Short mmCIF file of N, CA and C in Angstrom, two decimals:
data_model
loop_
_atom_site.label_atom_id
_atom_site.label_comp_id
_atom_site.label_asym_id
_atom_site.label_seq_id
_atom_site.Cartn_x
_atom_site.Cartn_y
_atom_site.Cartn_z
N ILE A 1 161.84 15.88 93.87
CA ILE A 1 161.76 17.23 94.44
C ILE A 1 162.25 18.20 93.37
N PRO A 2 161.46 19.18 93.00
CA PRO A 2 161.91 20.16 92.03
C PRO A 2 163.07 20.98 92.58
N HIS A 3 163.81 21.60 91.68
CA HIS A 3 164.93 22.44 92.11
C HIS A 3 164.41 23.51 93.06
N PRO A 4 165.15 23.80 94.16
CA PRO A 4 164.63 24.70 95.20
C PRO A 4 164.20 26.08 94.72
N HIS A 5 164.95 26.71 93.79
CA HIS A 5 164.51 28.05 93.43
C HIS A 5 163.38 28.03 92.41
N ASN A 6 162.96 26.85 91.99
CA ASN A 6 161.77 26.75 91.15
C ASN A 6 160.50 26.59 91.98
N ARG A 7 160.63 26.51 93.29
CA ARG A 7 159.45 26.31 94.13
C ARG A 7 159.41 27.27 95.30
N GLY A 8 160.13 28.38 95.19
CA GLY A 8 160.08 29.35 96.26
C GLY A 8 160.73 28.88 97.53
N TRP A 9 161.82 28.14 97.42
CA TRP A 9 162.50 27.54 98.56
C TRP A 9 162.91 28.57 99.59
N GLY A 10 163.27 29.77 99.15
CA GLY A 10 163.72 30.81 100.07
C GLY A 10 162.69 31.13 101.13
N GLY A 11 161.43 30.90 100.84
CA GLY A 11 160.40 31.19 101.82
C GLY A 11 160.16 30.09 102.82
N CYS A 12 160.71 28.89 102.56
CA CYS A 12 160.43 27.78 103.47
C CYS A 12 161.59 26.80 103.56
N PRO A 13 162.71 27.23 104.14
CA PRO A 13 163.86 26.32 104.24
C PRO A 13 163.58 25.12 105.13
N VAL A 14 162.69 25.24 106.10
CA VAL A 14 162.37 24.10 106.96
C VAL A 14 161.69 23.01 106.16
N LYS A 15 160.76 23.38 105.31
CA LYS A 15 160.07 22.40 104.45
C LYS A 15 161.08 21.70 103.55
N TYR A 16 162.02 22.45 103.01
CA TYR A 16 163.03 21.82 102.16
C TYR A 16 163.90 20.86 102.97
N ALA A 17 164.27 21.23 104.19
CA ALA A 17 165.07 20.35 105.04
C ALA A 17 164.32 19.05 105.31
N ILE A 18 163.01 19.14 105.51
CA ILE A 18 162.19 17.93 105.70
C ILE A 18 162.20 17.10 104.43
N ASP A 19 162.05 17.74 103.27
CA ASP A 19 162.10 17.02 102.00
C ASP A 19 163.46 16.35 101.79
N LEU A 20 164.52 17.03 102.18
CA LEU A 20 165.86 16.47 102.05
C LEU A 20 166.02 15.26 102.98
N ALA A 21 165.50 15.35 104.19
CA ALA A 21 165.52 14.20 105.11
C ALA A 21 164.76 13.02 104.50
N ASP A 22 163.64 13.29 103.85
CA ASP A 22 162.88 12.23 103.18
C ASP A 22 163.72 11.59 102.05
N ALA A 23 164.50 12.41 101.34
CA ALA A 23 165.35 11.88 100.28
C ALA A 23 166.44 10.97 100.86
N VAL A 24 166.98 11.34 102.02
CA VAL A 24 167.98 10.50 102.69
C VAL A 24 167.33 9.17 103.12
N VAL A 25 166.13 9.24 103.67
CA VAL A 25 165.41 8.02 104.05
C VAL A 25 165.24 7.11 102.84
N SER A 26 164.86 7.68 101.71
CA SER A 26 164.66 6.90 100.49
C SER A 26 165.96 6.21 100.06
N GLU A 27 167.07 6.94 100.10
CA GLU A 27 168.36 6.35 99.72
C GLU A 27 168.71 5.19 100.64
N LEU A 28 168.56 5.39 101.94
CA LEU A 28 168.90 4.34 102.90
C LEU A 28 167.99 3.12 102.74
N THR A 29 166.71 3.38 102.52
CA THR A 29 165.73 2.31 102.39
C THR A 29 165.97 1.49 101.13
N HIS A 30 166.44 2.13 100.07
CA HIS A 30 166.64 1.43 98.80
C HIS A 30 168.08 1.00 98.56
N ALA A 31 168.89 1.01 99.62
CA ALA A 31 170.27 0.55 99.49
C ALA A 31 170.26 -0.94 99.13
N PRO A 32 171.23 -1.37 98.33
CA PRO A 32 171.27 -2.80 97.97
C PRO A 32 171.38 -3.68 99.22
N GLU A 33 170.77 -4.83 99.16
CA GLU A 33 170.82 -5.78 100.27
C GLU A 33 172.28 -6.08 100.60
N GLY A 34 172.60 -6.12 101.89
CA GLY A 34 173.96 -6.41 102.32
C GLY A 34 174.84 -5.18 102.47
N THR A 35 174.29 -3.99 102.18
CA THR A 35 175.07 -2.75 102.32
C THR A 35 175.44 -2.49 103.77
N PHE A 36 174.54 -2.82 104.68
CA PHE A 36 174.74 -2.51 106.09
C PHE A 36 174.86 -3.80 106.92
N THR A 37 175.71 -3.78 107.92
CA THR A 37 175.95 -4.93 108.78
C THR A 37 174.67 -5.45 109.41
N ILE A 38 173.83 -4.53 109.87
CA ILE A 38 172.53 -4.89 110.44
C ILE A 38 171.46 -4.29 109.54
N PRO A 39 170.54 -5.09 109.01
CA PRO A 39 169.47 -4.52 108.19
C PRO A 39 168.56 -3.63 109.03
N PHE A 40 168.00 -2.61 108.40
CA PHE A 40 167.10 -1.70 109.09
C PHE A 40 166.17 -1.05 108.10
N THR A 41 165.12 -0.44 108.61
CA THR A 41 164.25 0.41 107.82
C THR A 41 164.37 1.81 108.40
N ALA A 42 164.76 2.76 107.57
CA ALA A 42 164.89 4.15 108.02
C ALA A 42 163.53 4.83 107.98
N THR A 43 163.30 5.71 108.95
CA THR A 43 162.08 6.52 108.98
C THR A 43 162.46 7.97 109.23
N ARG A 44 161.60 8.88 108.80
CA ARG A 44 161.82 10.30 109.08
C ARG A 44 160.88 10.70 110.20
N ASP A 45 161.42 11.44 111.15
CA ASP A 45 160.64 11.89 112.29
C ASP A 45 161.08 13.32 112.59
N LEU A 46 160.25 14.07 113.25
CA LEU A 46 160.63 15.43 113.63
C LEU A 46 160.87 15.56 115.13
N THR A 47 160.57 14.49 115.88
CA THR A 47 160.68 14.59 117.33
C THR A 47 161.67 13.62 117.95
N ALA A 48 162.11 12.62 117.22
CA ALA A 48 163.06 11.61 117.70
C ALA A 48 162.56 10.87 118.94
N THR A 49 161.28 10.67 119.01
CA THR A 49 160.73 9.90 120.12
C THR A 49 160.77 8.41 119.76
N PHE A 50 160.78 7.56 120.77
CA PHE A 50 160.77 6.14 120.50
C PHE A 50 160.12 5.39 121.65
N ARG A 51 159.67 4.19 121.34
CA ARG A 51 159.14 3.29 122.35
C ARG A 51 160.11 2.12 122.45
N ARG A 52 160.34 1.68 123.65
CA ARG A 52 161.31 0.60 123.88
C ARG A 52 161.01 -0.63 123.02
N GLU A 53 159.74 -0.96 122.86
CA GLU A 53 159.39 -2.15 122.08
C GLU A 53 159.79 -2.02 120.60
N ASP A 54 160.01 -0.80 120.13
CA ASP A 54 160.44 -0.59 118.75
C ASP A 54 161.94 -0.80 118.58
N LEU A 55 162.66 -1.04 119.67
CA LEU A 55 164.11 -1.13 119.61
C LEU A 55 164.63 -2.56 119.66
N LYS A 56 163.76 -3.53 119.44
CA LYS A 56 164.21 -4.92 119.37
C LYS A 56 165.10 -5.10 118.14
N THR A 57 164.79 -4.35 117.07
CA THR A 57 165.65 -4.31 115.89
C THR A 57 166.27 -2.91 115.84
N LEU A 58 167.27 -2.75 115.01
CA LEU A 58 167.94 -1.45 114.89
C LEU A 58 166.96 -0.42 114.35
N ALA A 59 166.75 0.67 115.09
CA ALA A 59 165.87 1.76 114.66
C ALA A 59 166.74 2.89 114.11
N VAL A 60 166.47 3.30 112.89
CA VAL A 60 167.21 4.39 112.26
C VAL A 60 166.22 5.50 111.94
N THR A 61 166.42 6.65 112.57
CA THR A 61 165.52 7.78 112.41
C THR A 61 166.28 8.94 111.81
N VAL A 62 165.72 9.52 110.76
CA VAL A 62 166.34 10.64 110.05
C VAL A 62 165.56 11.91 110.38
N LEU A 63 166.31 12.93 110.83
CA LEU A 63 165.68 14.19 111.24
C LEU A 63 166.38 15.37 110.58
N PRO A 64 165.61 16.32 110.07
CA PRO A 64 166.25 17.57 109.64
C PRO A 64 166.74 18.30 110.90
N SER A 65 167.97 18.78 110.87
CA SER A 65 168.55 19.33 112.09
C SER A 65 168.80 20.83 112.03
N ASN A 66 169.36 21.30 110.91
CA ASN A 66 169.80 22.69 110.88
C ASN A 66 169.86 23.18 109.43
N VAL A 67 169.53 24.45 109.23
CA VAL A 67 169.69 25.09 107.92
C VAL A 67 170.41 26.41 108.14
N GLU A 68 171.53 26.59 107.44
CA GLU A 68 172.26 27.85 107.48
C GLU A 68 172.40 28.35 106.05
N SER A 69 172.16 29.63 105.86
CA SER A 69 172.27 30.22 104.52
C SER A 69 173.26 31.36 104.54
N GLU A 70 173.97 31.49 103.43
CA GLU A 70 174.90 32.62 103.30
C GLU A 70 174.88 33.11 101.85
N ARG A 71 175.16 34.40 101.71
CA ARG A 71 175.19 35.00 100.39
C ARG A 71 176.61 34.91 99.85
N GLU A 72 176.74 34.35 98.65
CA GLU A 72 178.04 34.21 97.99
C GLU A 72 178.38 35.52 97.28
N ALA A 73 179.55 35.58 96.69
CA ALA A 73 180.09 36.81 96.07
C ALA A 73 179.15 37.43 95.03
N ARG A 74 178.52 36.64 94.21
CA ARG A 74 177.66 37.18 93.15
C ARG A 74 176.20 37.32 93.57
N GLY A 75 175.97 37.31 94.85
CA GLY A 75 174.62 37.48 95.35
C GLY A 75 173.83 36.19 95.42
N GLU A 76 174.43 35.06 95.02
CA GLU A 76 173.74 33.79 95.12
C GLU A 76 173.67 33.35 96.58
N VAL A 77 172.59 32.69 96.92
CA VAL A 77 172.42 32.19 98.27
C VAL A 77 172.73 30.69 98.26
N VAL A 78 173.60 30.28 99.16
CA VAL A 78 173.94 28.87 99.33
C VAL A 78 173.51 28.47 100.73
N SER A 79 172.79 27.39 100.81
CA SER A 79 172.33 26.90 102.11
C SER A 79 173.02 25.59 102.44
N THR A 80 173.31 25.43 103.72
CA THR A 80 173.86 24.19 104.24
C THR A 80 172.79 23.57 105.13
N VAL A 81 172.41 22.35 104.79
CA VAL A 81 171.36 21.65 105.51
C VAL A 81 171.98 20.45 106.22
N THR A 82 171.83 20.39 107.53
CA THR A 82 172.34 19.28 108.31
C THR A 82 171.21 18.31 108.63
N ILE A 83 171.48 17.05 108.39
CA ILE A 83 170.52 15.99 108.67
C ILE A 83 171.13 15.09 109.73
N ASP A 84 170.38 14.82 110.79
CA ASP A 84 170.81 13.89 111.83
C ASP A 84 170.19 12.52 111.56
N ILE A 85 171.02 11.50 111.67
CA ILE A 85 170.55 10.13 111.50
C ILE A 85 170.83 9.41 112.81
N GLY A 86 169.77 9.18 113.57
CA GLY A 86 169.90 8.54 114.88
C GLY A 86 169.74 7.03 114.77
N LEU A 87 170.60 6.31 115.45
CA LEU A 87 170.53 4.85 115.50
C LEU A 87 170.30 4.44 116.94
N ARG A 88 169.31 3.58 117.16
CA ARG A 88 169.00 3.10 118.51
C ARG A 88 168.72 1.60 118.46
N LYS A 89 169.20 0.91 119.49
CA LYS A 89 168.98 -0.54 119.55
C LYS A 89 169.05 -0.97 121.00
N GLU A 90 168.07 -1.77 121.40
CA GLU A 90 168.10 -2.34 122.75
C GLU A 90 169.19 -3.41 122.78
N LEU A 91 169.99 -3.38 123.84
CA LEU A 91 171.06 -4.35 124.00
C LEU A 91 170.59 -5.44 124.96
N ASN A 92 170.58 -6.66 124.51
CA ASN A 92 170.15 -7.79 125.33
C ASN A 92 171.30 -8.25 126.22
N LYS A 93 170.97 -8.69 127.41
CA LYS A 93 171.97 -9.19 128.36
C LYS A 93 172.83 -10.26 127.70
N GLY A 94 174.13 -10.13 127.86
CA GLY A 94 175.06 -11.10 127.33
C GLY A 94 175.45 -10.87 125.89
N GLN A 95 174.74 -9.98 125.19
CA GLN A 95 175.04 -9.71 123.78
C GLN A 95 175.46 -8.26 123.57
N GLU A 96 175.66 -7.53 124.66
CA GLU A 96 175.91 -6.10 124.56
C GLU A 96 177.09 -5.76 123.64
N GLN A 97 178.22 -6.42 123.85
CA GLN A 97 179.43 -6.06 123.12
C GLN A 97 179.28 -6.27 121.62
N GLY A 98 178.77 -7.43 121.22
CA GLY A 98 178.62 -7.71 119.79
C GLY A 98 177.64 -6.77 119.12
N VAL A 99 176.48 -6.56 119.75
CA VAL A 99 175.47 -5.67 119.18
C VAL A 99 175.99 -4.24 119.14
N LEU A 100 176.66 -3.82 120.19
CA LEU A 100 177.23 -2.48 120.26
C LEU A 100 178.21 -2.26 119.11
N GLU A 101 179.09 -3.22 118.88
CA GLU A 101 180.08 -3.09 117.80
C GLU A 101 179.40 -3.07 116.43
N ASP A 102 178.42 -3.97 116.20
CA ASP A 102 177.73 -4.01 114.91
C ASP A 102 176.94 -2.73 114.66
N ALA A 103 176.23 -2.24 115.67
CA ALA A 103 175.44 -1.02 115.51
C ALA A 103 176.35 0.18 115.26
N ALA A 104 177.48 0.24 115.95
CA ALA A 104 178.44 1.33 115.72
C ALA A 104 179.01 1.24 114.30
N GLU A 105 179.20 0.03 113.80
CA GLU A 105 179.69 -0.15 112.43
C GLU A 105 178.67 0.37 111.42
N VAL A 106 177.39 0.16 111.70
CA VAL A 106 176.34 0.65 110.80
C VAL A 106 176.41 2.17 110.69
N ALA A 107 176.71 2.86 111.78
CA ALA A 107 176.85 4.32 111.73
C ALA A 107 177.91 4.72 110.71
N THR A 108 179.04 4.05 110.72
CA THR A 108 180.11 4.33 109.76
C THR A 108 179.66 3.95 108.35
N GLU A 109 178.97 2.84 108.21
CA GLU A 109 178.50 2.40 106.90
C GLU A 109 177.51 3.39 106.30
N ILE A 110 176.64 3.97 107.13
CA ILE A 110 175.68 4.97 106.64
C ILE A 110 176.42 6.18 106.11
N ASP A 111 177.40 6.67 106.87
CA ASP A 111 178.17 7.82 106.41
C ASP A 111 178.89 7.50 105.10
N ASP A 112 179.53 6.34 105.03
CA ASP A 112 180.23 5.94 103.80
C ASP A 112 179.25 5.82 102.62
N PHE A 113 178.08 5.27 102.86
CA PHE A 113 177.08 5.07 101.82
C PHE A 113 176.60 6.39 101.24
N LEU A 114 176.38 7.38 102.10
CA LEU A 114 175.84 8.66 101.64
C LEU A 114 176.89 9.58 101.04
N ARG A 115 178.16 9.38 101.39
CA ARG A 115 179.23 10.25 100.92
C ARG A 115 179.29 10.23 99.39
N ASP A 116 179.28 11.40 98.80
CA ASP A 116 179.40 11.58 97.35
C ASP A 116 178.28 10.93 96.55
N ARG A 117 177.19 10.58 97.21
CA ARG A 117 176.04 9.99 96.52
C ARG A 117 175.05 11.10 96.20
N GLN A 118 174.64 11.16 94.94
CA GLN A 118 173.60 12.12 94.58
C GLN A 118 172.26 11.54 95.02
N LEU A 119 171.52 12.30 95.80
CA LEU A 119 170.23 11.83 96.29
C LEU A 119 169.22 11.86 95.16
N THR A 120 168.61 10.73 94.90
CA THR A 120 167.63 10.64 93.82
C THR A 120 166.49 11.63 94.03
N GLY A 121 166.04 11.77 95.27
CA GLY A 121 164.91 12.64 95.57
C GLY A 121 165.28 14.10 95.74
N SER A 122 166.57 14.41 95.69
CA SER A 122 167.03 15.80 95.86
C SER A 122 168.36 15.98 95.15
N PRO A 123 168.37 15.87 93.81
CA PRO A 123 169.63 15.87 93.06
C PRO A 123 170.43 17.17 93.16
N GLU A 124 169.78 18.26 93.55
CA GLU A 124 170.50 19.54 93.66
C GLU A 124 171.33 19.64 94.93
N ALA A 125 171.10 18.73 95.87
CA ALA A 125 171.82 18.74 97.14
C ALA A 125 173.14 18.00 96.96
N VAL A 126 174.24 18.63 97.39
CA VAL A 126 175.57 18.05 97.26
C VAL A 126 176.10 17.75 98.65
N TYR A 127 176.53 16.50 98.86
CA TYR A 127 177.13 16.10 100.13
C TYR A 127 178.29 17.02 100.41
N ASP A 128 178.33 17.60 101.59
CA ASP A 128 179.33 18.62 101.91
C ASP A 128 180.33 18.08 102.92
N ASP A 129 181.55 17.91 102.48
CA ASP A 129 182.63 17.49 103.36
C ASP A 129 182.36 16.09 103.88
N LEU A 130 182.80 15.79 105.06
CA LEU A 130 182.62 14.46 105.64
C LEU A 130 181.55 14.51 106.71
N GLY A 131 180.80 13.44 106.82
CA GLY A 131 179.83 13.34 107.90
C GLY A 131 180.56 13.15 109.22
N THR A 132 179.86 13.38 110.29
CA THR A 132 180.46 13.15 111.60
C THR A 132 179.55 12.21 112.39
N ILE A 133 180.17 11.44 113.23
CA ILE A 133 179.40 10.62 114.15
C ILE A 133 179.45 11.38 115.47
N ASP A 134 178.34 12.04 115.77
CA ASP A 134 178.26 13.02 116.84
C ASP A 134 178.48 12.41 118.22
N VAL A 135 177.82 11.31 118.48
CA VAL A 135 177.95 10.62 119.76
C VAL A 135 178.32 9.19 119.39
N LEU A 136 179.52 8.77 119.73
CA LEU A 136 179.91 7.41 119.38
C LEU A 136 178.91 6.43 119.95
N TYR A 137 178.61 6.57 121.19
CA TYR A 137 177.48 5.92 121.84
C TYR A 137 177.32 6.62 123.17
N ASP A 138 176.13 6.57 123.72
CA ASP A 138 175.85 7.30 124.94
C ASP A 138 175.80 6.34 126.12
N PRO A 139 176.92 6.22 126.88
CA PRO A 139 176.95 5.27 127.99
C PRO A 139 175.93 5.61 129.08
N THR A 140 175.61 6.89 129.28
CA THR A 140 174.63 7.28 130.28
C THR A 140 173.25 6.73 129.91
N LEU A 141 172.86 6.91 128.64
CA LEU A 141 171.57 6.38 128.18
C LEU A 141 171.57 4.85 128.29
N MET A 142 172.69 4.24 127.95
CA MET A 142 172.76 2.78 128.04
C MET A 142 172.53 2.33 129.49
N ARG A 143 173.12 3.05 130.43
CA ARG A 143 173.00 2.69 131.85
C ARG A 143 171.61 3.04 132.39
N GLU A 144 171.17 4.29 132.17
CA GLU A 144 169.91 4.76 132.75
C GLU A 144 168.68 4.15 132.09
N ALA A 145 168.76 3.89 130.80
CA ALA A 145 167.58 3.35 130.11
C ALA A 145 167.62 1.82 130.05
N GLY A 146 168.54 1.24 130.77
CA GLY A 146 168.57 -0.21 130.83
C GLY A 146 169.10 -0.86 129.58
N GLY A 147 170.12 -0.29 128.99
CA GLY A 147 170.80 -0.93 127.86
C GLY A 147 170.26 -0.56 126.49
N ILE A 148 170.23 0.73 126.18
CA ILE A 148 169.84 1.16 124.84
C ILE A 148 171.05 1.83 124.19
N PHE A 149 171.48 1.27 123.05
CA PHE A 149 172.55 1.87 122.26
C PHE A 149 171.98 3.06 121.52
N TYR A 150 172.73 4.17 121.47
CA TYR A 150 172.28 5.35 120.76
C TYR A 150 173.47 6.08 120.17
N THR A 151 173.41 6.41 118.90
CA THR A 151 174.44 7.23 118.26
C THR A 151 173.79 8.09 117.19
N VAL A 152 174.47 9.16 116.79
CA VAL A 152 173.95 10.07 115.78
C VAL A 152 175.01 10.30 114.71
N VAL A 153 174.61 10.11 113.46
CA VAL A 153 175.45 10.46 112.32
C VAL A 153 174.91 11.77 111.77
N LYS A 154 175.78 12.78 111.65
CA LYS A 154 175.38 14.07 111.08
C LYS A 154 175.94 14.16 109.67
N VAL A 155 175.06 14.38 108.70
CA VAL A 155 175.49 14.60 107.32
C VAL A 155 175.02 15.98 106.88
N THR A 156 175.83 16.61 106.07
CA THR A 156 175.54 17.98 105.65
C THR A 156 175.51 18.04 104.13
N TYR A 157 174.52 18.77 103.62
CA TYR A 157 174.37 18.97 102.18
C TYR A 157 174.37 20.46 101.88
N ARG A 158 175.00 20.83 100.77
CA ARG A 158 174.98 22.22 100.29
C ARG A 158 174.01 22.32 99.12
N VAL A 159 173.24 23.39 99.13
CA VAL A 159 172.26 23.62 98.08
C VAL A 159 172.42 25.03 97.57
N ASP A 160 172.67 25.18 96.28
CA ASP A 160 172.75 26.50 95.65
C ASP A 160 171.33 26.96 95.38
N ARG A 161 170.91 28.02 96.07
CA ARG A 161 169.54 28.51 95.94
C ARG A 161 169.40 29.57 94.87
N GLY A 162 170.48 29.84 94.14
CA GLY A 162 170.39 30.79 93.04
C GLY A 162 170.28 32.22 93.46
#
């Protein structure tokens, strides 16, 4: 991805957020084997929809979530881009506790993996502060959807737009 102010980024922050989400997907997909407790393939989506049959294995979906821009003292524009990383997994009867703990561990591992890592596909983006795990897990969804684990890791990147 070229540097944002070399491609008219100011006119399309949503497109850049999508490109940044793609860079996060690439980093997660190319992580060394054994980095995460449960192996997965990350995908980028804009709607966070899923089919139950896709949740037999851990589903990791990366979505651009938010872009905020502010003008710094010298007139430079700095944008903060938030990326949501959703994790979903069907919990099989009798295995709920173990799968729940492993999937929750992967959420922490993803945050640790991305922290202070320069994204190959978006080197101008700097990991900003600490990621948050927005929903540790959603017990209502687990109950109503018949045992689906769901959590969201929010990571934020700062981009100097010049």
